[in-house]
């Protein structure tokens, strides 16, 4: 986990140095050529509020909770604390799901007490209540897994 956060910070800083414009910006990714079987496509986005980059969202195929390669998984999602509670995260999640339509999985550690209500409310709002929730065991505690379909495109 620490390595992932270090990489996110490096990506965040690198993009800031290049002044990449976009409201919700997709980083370069390899999708136009076949990928080795063990590699899955990853999607990285910066979250912007006005002109400021305030977070990142990472999505991947083949959720850690199942072996379905067609499922998309919110692998990492982070909004700077100063920008939380303003609807930025909810809007970014909706844009992510609109940008990549398909079957989605959002895993939330039961220990992450702040994230659970955020994701429950965000998924409920986005889907109009059409989603399922399950609980999965993990090495450091259980996970709540929200599953739903996104058919929209932006």
Short mmCIF file of N, CA and C in Angstrom, two decimals:
data_model
loop_
_atom_site.label_atom_id
_atom_site.label_comp_id
_atom_site.label_asym_id
_atom_site.label_seq_id
_atom_site.Cartn_x
_atom_site.Cartn_y
_atom_site.Cartn_z
N UNK A 1 0.81 -1.20 0.00
CA UNK A 1 0.00 0.00 0.00
C UNK A 1 0.86 1.27 0.00
N UNK A 2 1.93 1.28 0.77
CA UNK A 2 2.77 2.47 0.83
C UNK A 2 3.37 2.75 -0.54
N UNK A 3 3.82 1.70 -1.23
CA UNK A 3 4.38 1.87 -2.57
C UNK A 3 3.39 2.49 -3.53
N UNK A 4 2.14 2.06 -3.45
CA UNK A 4 1.10 2.59 -4.33
C UNK A 4 0.92 4.09 -4.08
N UNK A 5 0.87 4.49 -2.81
CA UNK A 5 0.70 5.91 -2.50
C UNK A 5 1.90 6.73 -2.95
N UNK A 6 3.09 6.18 -2.83
CA UNK A 6 4.29 6.86 -3.31
C UNK A 6 4.20 7.07 -4.81
N UNK A 7 3.75 6.05 -5.54
CA UNK A 7 3.60 6.18 -6.99
C UNK A 7 2.53 7.20 -7.35
N UNK A 8 1.46 7.25 -6.60
CA UNK A 8 0.41 8.23 -6.86
C UNK A 8 0.94 9.64 -6.68
N UNK A 9 1.69 9.85 -5.62
CA UNK A 9 2.25 11.18 -5.37
C UNK A 9 3.21 11.56 -6.49
N UNK A 10 4.06 10.62 -6.92
CA UNK A 10 4.99 10.90 -8.02
C UNK A 10 4.23 11.26 -9.30
N UNK A 11 3.18 10.51 -9.61
CA UNK A 11 2.38 10.80 -10.80
C UNK A 11 1.72 12.17 -10.69
N UNK A 12 1.21 12.47 -9.51
CA UNK A 12 0.54 13.73 -9.24
C UNK A 12 1.52 14.89 -9.47
N UNK A 13 2.73 14.78 -8.93
CA UNK A 13 3.74 15.82 -9.06
C UNK A 13 4.19 15.94 -10.51
N UNK A 14 4.43 14.82 -11.18
CA UNK A 14 4.87 14.85 -12.58
C UNK A 14 3.87 15.56 -13.46
N UNK A 15 2.60 15.27 -13.30
CA UNK A 15 1.58 15.90 -14.13
C UNK A 15 1.48 17.38 -13.82
N UNK A 16 1.66 17.75 -12.55
CA UNK A 16 1.61 19.16 -12.18
C UNK A 16 2.74 19.92 -12.88
N UNK A 17 3.90 19.28 -13.03
CA UNK A 17 5.03 19.93 -13.68
C UNK A 17 4.75 20.16 -15.17
N UNK A 18 3.97 19.28 -15.78
CA UNK A 18 3.67 19.41 -17.20
C UNK A 18 2.42 20.24 -17.47
N UNK A 19 1.71 20.66 -16.43
CA UNK A 19 0.50 21.48 -16.54
C UNK A 19 -0.48 20.90 -17.56
N UNK A 20 -0.85 19.65 -17.35
CA UNK A 20 -1.76 18.96 -18.26
C UNK A 20 -3.18 19.48 -18.03
N UNK A 21 -3.84 20.05 -19.05
CA UNK A 21 -5.18 20.59 -18.87
C UNK A 21 -6.25 19.51 -19.02
N UNK A 22 -7.27 19.57 -18.20
CA UNK A 22 -8.47 18.73 -18.31
C UNK A 22 -9.22 18.79 -17.01
N UNK A 23 -10.51 18.62 -17.09
CA UNK A 23 -11.30 18.57 -15.87
C UNK A 23 -11.15 17.22 -15.19
N UNK A 24 -11.10 16.17 -16.00
CA UNK A 24 -10.93 14.82 -15.47
C UNK A 24 -10.05 14.14 -16.48
N UNK A 25 -8.79 14.04 -16.19
CA UNK A 25 -7.78 13.75 -17.19
C UNK A 25 -7.28 12.32 -17.13
N UNK A 26 -7.29 11.63 -18.23
CA UNK A 26 -6.78 10.27 -18.30
C UNK A 26 -5.29 10.29 -18.62
N UNK A 27 -4.52 9.60 -17.81
CA UNK A 27 -3.09 9.48 -18.08
C UNK A 27 -2.88 8.49 -19.22
N UNK A 28 -1.72 8.53 -19.86
CA UNK A 28 -1.46 7.57 -20.95
C UNK A 28 -1.61 6.13 -20.46
N UNK A 29 -2.14 5.30 -21.32
CA UNK A 29 -2.31 3.89 -20.98
C UNK A 29 -2.14 3.08 -22.25
N UNK A 30 -1.79 1.83 -22.10
CA UNK A 30 -1.61 0.97 -23.26
C UNK A 30 -2.88 0.14 -23.44
N UNK A 31 -3.63 0.42 -24.49
CA UNK A 31 -4.83 -0.37 -24.77
C UNK A 31 -4.93 -0.73 -26.25
N UNK A 32 -4.02 -0.22 -27.07
CA UNK A 32 -4.14 -0.44 -28.50
C UNK A 32 -3.33 -1.62 -29.01
N UNK A 33 -2.78 -2.40 -28.12
CA UNK A 33 -2.07 -3.61 -28.53
C UNK A 33 -2.35 -4.71 -27.51
N UNK A 34 -2.23 -5.96 -27.93
CA UNK A 34 -2.51 -7.05 -26.99
C UNK A 34 -1.58 -6.97 -25.77
N UNK A 35 -2.13 -7.29 -24.63
CA UNK A 35 -1.34 -7.27 -23.41
C UNK A 35 -1.07 -8.69 -22.96
N UNK A 36 0.07 -8.93 -22.30
CA UNK A 36 0.32 -10.26 -21.76
C UNK A 36 -0.83 -10.71 -20.86
N UNK A 37 -1.10 -11.99 -20.84
CA UNK A 37 -2.24 -12.53 -20.11
C UNK A 37 -2.27 -12.11 -18.65
N UNK A 38 -1.11 -12.03 -17.99
CA UNK A 38 -1.08 -11.70 -16.57
C UNK A 38 -1.24 -10.21 -16.30
N UNK A 39 -1.09 -9.36 -17.33
CA UNK A 39 -1.24 -7.92 -17.13
C UNK A 39 -2.67 -7.52 -17.43
N UNK A 40 -3.19 -6.59 -16.66
CA UNK A 40 -4.53 -6.09 -16.90
C UNK A 40 -4.45 -4.61 -17.23
N UNK A 41 -5.36 -4.11 -18.07
CA UNK A 41 -5.35 -2.68 -18.37
C UNK A 41 -5.65 -1.87 -17.11
N UNK A 42 -4.90 -0.83 -16.92
CA UNK A 42 -5.14 0.08 -15.81
C UNK A 42 -5.48 1.45 -16.36
N UNK A 43 -6.29 2.16 -15.63
CA UNK A 43 -6.74 3.48 -16.04
C UNK A 43 -6.46 4.43 -14.89
N UNK A 44 -5.74 5.50 -15.15
CA UNK A 44 -5.39 6.46 -14.11
C UNK A 44 -5.94 7.83 -14.50
N UNK A 45 -6.56 8.49 -13.54
CA UNK A 45 -7.17 9.79 -13.79
C UNK A 45 -6.78 10.77 -12.69
N UNK A 46 -6.59 12.02 -13.07
CA UNK A 46 -6.48 13.07 -12.08
C UNK A 46 -7.87 13.63 -11.82
N UNK A 47 -8.13 13.99 -10.60
CA UNK A 47 -9.39 14.62 -10.23
C UNK A 47 -9.09 16.11 -10.07
N UNK A 48 -9.87 16.92 -10.76
CA UNK A 48 -9.67 18.37 -10.71
C UNK A 48 -10.87 19.05 -10.10
N UNK A 49 -10.59 20.13 -9.42
CA UNK A 49 -11.63 21.03 -8.92
C UNK A 49 -11.22 22.41 -9.40
N UNK A 50 -11.95 22.93 -10.37
CA UNK A 50 -11.51 24.17 -11.02
C UNK A 50 -10.21 23.89 -11.74
N UNK A 51 -9.18 24.69 -11.46
CA UNK A 51 -7.88 24.50 -12.10
C UNK A 51 -6.94 23.63 -11.28
N UNK A 52 -7.37 23.26 -10.08
CA UNK A 52 -6.49 22.52 -9.17
C UNK A 52 -6.66 21.02 -9.30
N UNK A 53 -5.54 20.31 -9.29
CA UNK A 53 -5.58 18.84 -9.19
C UNK A 53 -5.74 18.52 -7.72
N UNK A 54 -6.81 17.82 -7.40
CA UNK A 54 -7.11 17.58 -5.98
C UNK A 54 -7.17 16.10 -5.63
N UNK A 55 -6.89 15.23 -6.59
CA UNK A 55 -6.93 13.80 -6.28
C UNK A 55 -6.62 12.94 -7.47
N UNK A 56 -6.70 11.64 -7.24
CA UNK A 56 -6.46 10.66 -8.29
C UNK A 56 -7.46 9.52 -8.16
N UNK A 57 -7.74 8.88 -9.28
CA UNK A 57 -8.58 7.69 -9.30
C UNK A 57 -7.90 6.67 -10.20
N UNK A 58 -7.76 5.45 -9.70
CA UNK A 58 -7.18 4.36 -10.48
C UNK A 58 -8.20 3.26 -10.61
N UNK A 59 -8.38 2.77 -11.82
CA UNK A 59 -9.29 1.66 -12.07
C UNK A 59 -8.52 0.57 -12.78
N UNK A 60 -8.95 -0.66 -12.59
CA UNK A 60 -8.30 -1.79 -13.24
C UNK A 60 -9.35 -2.81 -13.64
N UNK A 61 -9.02 -3.64 -14.59
CA UNK A 61 -9.88 -4.77 -14.94
C UNK A 61 -9.46 -5.95 -14.09
N UNK A 62 -10.30 -6.95 -14.01
CA UNK A 62 -10.08 -8.13 -13.17
C UNK A 62 -10.01 -7.73 -11.71
N UNK A 63 -11.15 -7.55 -11.14
CA UNK A 63 -11.25 -7.17 -9.73
C UNK A 63 -10.54 -8.18 -8.84
N UNK A 64 -9.98 -7.69 -7.76
CA UNK A 64 -9.34 -8.57 -6.78
C UNK A 64 -10.37 -9.45 -6.08
N UNK A 65 -11.65 -9.14 -6.23
CA UNK A 65 -12.69 -9.91 -5.54
C UNK A 65 -13.27 -11.02 -6.41
N UNK A 66 -12.92 -11.06 -7.68
CA UNK A 66 -13.38 -12.16 -8.54
C UNK A 66 -12.44 -12.30 -9.72
N UNK A 67 -12.66 -13.30 -10.53
CA UNK A 67 -11.78 -13.57 -11.68
C UNK A 67 -12.38 -13.13 -13.00
N UNK A 68 -13.36 -12.25 -12.96
CA UNK A 68 -14.02 -11.82 -14.18
C UNK A 68 -13.23 -10.68 -14.83
N UNK A 69 -12.54 -10.94 -15.94
CA UNK A 69 -11.70 -9.91 -16.55
C UNK A 69 -12.50 -8.74 -17.11
N UNK A 70 -13.79 -8.92 -17.31
CA UNK A 70 -14.60 -7.82 -17.84
C UNK A 70 -15.03 -6.84 -16.76
N UNK A 71 -14.85 -7.18 -15.49
CA UNK A 71 -15.25 -6.29 -14.41
C UNK A 71 -14.20 -5.21 -14.19
N UNK A 72 -14.67 -4.02 -13.91
CA UNK A 72 -13.80 -2.90 -13.58
C UNK A 72 -13.79 -2.72 -12.07
N UNK A 73 -12.66 -2.32 -11.53
CA UNK A 73 -12.47 -2.21 -10.09
C UNK A 73 -11.89 -0.84 -9.77
N UNK A 74 -12.48 -0.13 -8.82
CA UNK A 74 -11.89 1.10 -8.32
C UNK A 74 -10.74 0.67 -7.41
N UNK A 75 -9.52 0.67 -7.98
CA UNK A 75 -8.36 0.16 -7.25
C UNK A 75 -7.86 1.16 -6.22
N UNK A 76 -7.85 2.42 -6.55
CA UNK A 76 -7.44 3.49 -5.64
C UNK A 76 -8.26 4.73 -5.95
N UNK A 77 -8.60 5.47 -4.91
CA UNK A 77 -9.36 6.69 -5.08
C UNK A 77 -8.98 7.62 -3.94
N UNK A 78 -8.49 8.81 -4.28
CA UNK A 78 -8.02 9.72 -3.24
C UNK A 78 -8.36 11.15 -3.61
N UNK A 79 -8.95 11.87 -2.65
CA UNK A 79 -9.20 13.30 -2.77
C UNK A 79 -8.50 13.97 -1.60
N UNK A 80 -7.76 15.04 -1.88
CA UNK A 80 -7.07 15.75 -0.81
C UNK A 80 -8.05 16.16 0.28
N UNK A 81 -7.66 16.03 1.54
CA UNK A 81 -8.57 16.33 2.65
C UNK A 81 -9.23 17.70 2.57
N UNK A 82 -8.53 18.71 2.10
CA UNK A 82 -9.10 20.06 2.02
C UNK A 82 -10.26 20.15 1.04
N UNK A 83 -10.40 19.16 0.16
CA UNK A 83 -11.45 19.19 -0.87
C UNK A 83 -12.55 18.16 -0.62
N UNK A 84 -12.48 17.47 0.48
CA UNK A 84 -13.51 16.47 0.80
C UNK A 84 -14.76 17.17 1.35
N UNK A 85 -15.90 16.50 1.18
CA UNK A 85 -17.16 17.04 1.69
C UNK A 85 -17.76 18.12 0.82
N UNK A 86 -17.21 18.32 -0.38
CA UNK A 86 -17.70 19.36 -1.29
C UNK A 86 -18.35 18.76 -2.54
N UNK A 87 -18.46 17.43 -2.60
CA UNK A 87 -19.04 16.78 -3.75
C UNK A 87 -18.04 16.46 -4.85
N UNK A 88 -16.77 16.80 -4.64
CA UNK A 88 -15.74 16.56 -5.66
C UNK A 88 -15.57 15.06 -5.89
N UNK A 89 -15.46 14.29 -4.81
CA UNK A 89 -15.27 12.85 -4.93
C UNK A 89 -16.46 12.17 -5.58
N UNK A 90 -17.66 12.56 -5.19
CA UNK A 90 -18.86 11.96 -5.78
C UNK A 90 -18.93 12.24 -7.28
N UNK A 91 -18.64 13.47 -7.66
CA UNK A 91 -18.67 13.82 -9.08
C UNK A 91 -17.58 13.08 -9.85
N UNK A 92 -16.39 12.98 -9.26
CA UNK A 92 -15.28 12.27 -9.93
C UNK A 92 -15.61 10.80 -10.11
N UNK A 93 -16.19 10.16 -9.10
CA UNK A 93 -16.57 8.76 -9.22
C UNK A 93 -17.60 8.57 -10.34
N UNK A 94 -18.57 9.46 -10.40
CA UNK A 94 -19.59 9.38 -11.46
C UNK A 94 -18.96 9.54 -12.84
N UNK A 95 -18.03 10.48 -12.97
CA UNK A 95 -17.33 10.67 -14.25
C UNK A 95 -16.52 9.44 -14.63
N UNK A 96 -15.88 8.84 -13.64
CA UNK A 96 -15.11 7.62 -13.88
C UNK A 96 -16.01 6.51 -14.41
N UNK A 97 -17.13 6.28 -13.76
CA UNK A 97 -18.05 5.22 -14.16
C UNK A 97 -18.69 5.52 -15.51
N UNK A 98 -18.94 6.80 -15.80
CA UNK A 98 -19.48 7.17 -17.11
C UNK A 98 -18.43 6.96 -18.20
N UNK A 99 -17.19 7.28 -17.90
CA UNK A 99 -16.10 7.18 -18.88
C UNK A 99 -15.80 5.74 -19.25
N UNK A 100 -15.96 4.83 -18.28
CA UNK A 100 -15.64 3.41 -18.49
C UNK A 100 -16.88 2.56 -18.18
N UNK A 101 -17.83 2.49 -19.08
CA UNK A 101 -19.05 1.73 -18.80
C UNK A 101 -18.77 0.24 -18.68
N UNK A 102 -19.53 -0.42 -17.83
CA UNK A 102 -19.39 -1.86 -17.64
C UNK A 102 -19.79 -2.27 -16.24
N UNK A 103 -19.46 -3.49 -15.89
CA UNK A 103 -19.73 -4.00 -14.54
C UNK A 103 -18.62 -3.51 -13.61
N UNK A 104 -19.00 -2.84 -12.53
CA UNK A 104 -18.04 -2.23 -11.60
C UNK A 104 -18.06 -2.91 -10.24
N UNK A 105 -16.89 -2.87 -9.60
CA UNK A 105 -16.72 -3.34 -8.23
C UNK A 105 -15.99 -2.25 -7.47
N UNK A 106 -16.51 -1.89 -6.29
CA UNK A 106 -15.84 -0.95 -5.40
C UNK A 106 -15.63 -1.68 -4.08
N UNK A 107 -14.36 -1.89 -3.71
CA UNK A 107 -14.02 -2.58 -2.46
C UNK A 107 -13.66 -1.54 -1.41
N UNK A 108 -14.23 -1.68 -0.22
CA UNK A 108 -13.94 -0.74 0.86
C UNK A 108 -13.66 -1.53 2.12
N UNK A 109 -12.51 -1.28 2.71
CA UNK A 109 -12.16 -1.94 3.96
C UNK A 109 -13.14 -1.53 5.06
N UNK A 110 -13.59 -2.51 5.81
CA UNK A 110 -14.50 -2.22 6.91
C UNK A 110 -13.84 -1.29 7.93
N UNK A 111 -12.51 -1.33 8.01
CA UNK A 111 -11.78 -0.47 8.94
C UNK A 111 -11.76 0.99 8.50
N UNK A 112 -12.06 1.25 7.24
CA UNK A 112 -12.05 2.62 6.72
C UNK A 112 -13.42 3.25 6.96
N UNK A 113 -13.65 3.68 8.19
CA UNK A 113 -14.98 4.14 8.60
C UNK A 113 -15.43 5.39 7.86
N UNK A 114 -14.51 6.23 7.39
CA UNK A 114 -14.90 7.41 6.64
C UNK A 114 -15.31 7.06 5.21
N UNK A 115 -14.66 6.07 4.64
CA UNK A 115 -14.93 5.72 3.24
C UNK A 115 -16.23 4.94 3.06
N UNK A 116 -16.60 4.13 4.04
CA UNK A 116 -17.81 3.30 3.88
C UNK A 116 -19.05 4.12 3.56
N UNK A 117 -19.40 5.13 4.36
CA UNK A 117 -20.61 5.90 4.01
C UNK A 117 -20.45 6.68 2.70
N UNK A 118 -19.24 7.16 2.42
CA UNK A 118 -19.02 7.87 1.15
C UNK A 118 -19.35 6.96 -0.02
N UNK A 119 -18.77 5.76 -0.05
CA UNK A 119 -18.99 4.87 -1.18
C UNK A 119 -20.42 4.35 -1.22
N UNK A 120 -20.99 4.03 -0.07
CA UNK A 120 -22.38 3.56 -0.05
C UNK A 120 -23.30 4.63 -0.65
N UNK A 121 -23.15 5.88 -0.22
CA UNK A 121 -24.00 6.97 -0.72
C UNK A 121 -23.70 7.30 -2.18
N UNK A 122 -22.43 7.26 -2.56
CA UNK A 122 -22.06 7.59 -3.93
C UNK A 122 -22.58 6.54 -4.91
N UNK A 123 -22.40 5.27 -4.58
CA UNK A 123 -22.90 4.19 -5.44
C UNK A 123 -24.43 4.22 -5.49
N UNK A 124 -25.07 4.42 -4.34
CA UNK A 124 -26.55 4.48 -4.30
C UNK A 124 -27.05 5.63 -5.18
N UNK A 125 -26.43 6.79 -5.06
CA UNK A 125 -26.84 7.95 -5.85
C UNK A 125 -26.63 7.70 -7.35
N UNK A 126 -25.50 7.15 -7.71
CA UNK A 126 -25.17 6.93 -9.10
C UNK A 126 -26.10 5.89 -9.75
N UNK A 127 -26.39 4.83 -9.02
CA UNK A 127 -27.17 3.72 -9.59
C UNK A 127 -28.67 3.84 -9.36
N UNK A 128 -29.08 4.83 -8.59
CA UNK A 128 -30.50 4.91 -8.23
C UNK A 128 -30.91 3.76 -7.33
N UNK A 129 -29.95 3.20 -6.61
CA UNK A 129 -30.23 2.10 -5.68
C UNK A 129 -30.10 0.71 -6.28
N UNK A 130 -29.72 0.62 -7.55
CA UNK A 130 -29.59 -0.68 -8.21
C UNK A 130 -28.14 -1.17 -8.11
N UNK A 131 -27.81 -1.77 -6.98
CA UNK A 131 -26.47 -2.31 -6.76
C UNK A 131 -26.57 -3.39 -5.70
N UNK A 132 -25.52 -4.18 -5.59
CA UNK A 132 -25.48 -5.20 -4.54
C UNK A 132 -24.28 -4.94 -3.64
N UNK A 133 -24.37 -5.41 -2.40
CA UNK A 133 -23.28 -5.28 -1.45
C UNK A 133 -23.02 -6.66 -0.86
N UNK A 134 -21.75 -7.03 -0.80
CA UNK A 134 -21.37 -8.27 -0.15
C UNK A 134 -20.20 -7.99 0.76
N UNK A 135 -19.88 -8.96 1.59
CA UNK A 135 -18.75 -8.81 2.49
C UNK A 135 -17.76 -9.93 2.19
N UNK A 136 -16.49 -9.57 2.09
CA UNK A 136 -15.45 -10.55 1.79
C UNK A 136 -14.38 -10.48 2.87
N UNK A 137 -13.84 -11.63 3.26
CA UNK A 137 -12.75 -11.62 4.23
C UNK A 137 -11.46 -11.11 3.59
N UNK A 138 -10.60 -10.55 4.40
CA UNK A 138 -9.29 -10.10 3.94
C UNK A 138 -8.25 -10.38 5.00
N UNK A 139 -7.00 -10.20 4.66
CA UNK A 139 -5.92 -10.48 5.60
C UNK A 139 -5.97 -9.56 6.82
N UNK A 140 -6.34 -8.30 6.60
CA UNK A 140 -6.35 -7.32 7.70
C UNK A 140 -7.76 -6.96 8.14
N UNK A 141 -8.74 -7.74 7.74
CA UNK A 141 -10.13 -7.46 8.09
C UNK A 141 -11.02 -7.64 6.87
N UNK A 142 -12.30 -7.49 7.09
CA UNK A 142 -13.24 -7.74 5.99
C UNK A 142 -13.41 -6.51 5.10
N UNK A 143 -13.93 -6.78 3.91
CA UNK A 143 -14.18 -5.76 2.89
C UNK A 143 -15.65 -5.73 2.55
N UNK A 144 -16.19 -4.55 2.34
CA UNK A 144 -17.51 -4.39 1.75
C UNK A 144 -17.28 -4.23 0.25
N UNK A 145 -18.04 -4.98 -0.53
CA UNK A 145 -17.87 -4.95 -1.98
C UNK A 145 -19.19 -4.50 -2.61
N UNK A 146 -19.15 -3.35 -3.25
CA UNK A 146 -20.31 -2.80 -3.95
C UNK A 146 -20.17 -3.19 -5.42
N UNK A 147 -21.22 -3.76 -6.01
CA UNK A 147 -21.20 -4.19 -7.41
C UNK A 147 -22.38 -3.56 -8.13
N UNK A 148 -22.13 -3.07 -9.35
CA UNK A 148 -23.20 -2.44 -10.12
C UNK A 148 -22.78 -2.32 -11.57
N UNK A 149 -23.74 -1.97 -12.41
CA UNK A 149 -23.51 -1.80 -13.85
C UNK A 149 -23.53 -0.32 -14.19
N UNK A 150 -22.57 0.10 -15.01
CA UNK A 150 -22.53 1.46 -15.53
C UNK A 150 -22.70 1.36 -17.05
N UNK A 151 -23.74 1.99 -17.57
CA UNK A 151 -24.00 1.94 -19.00
C UNK A 151 -23.81 3.29 -19.68
N UNK A 152 -23.54 4.31 -18.90
CA UNK A 152 -23.46 5.66 -19.45
C UNK A 152 -22.10 5.93 -20.06
N UNK A 153 -22.07 6.87 -20.97
CA UNK A 153 -20.81 7.35 -21.56
C UNK A 153 -20.84 8.86 -21.49
N UNK A 154 -19.63 9.43 -21.21
CA UNK A 154 -19.56 10.89 -21.24
C UNK A 154 -18.70 11.36 -22.37
#
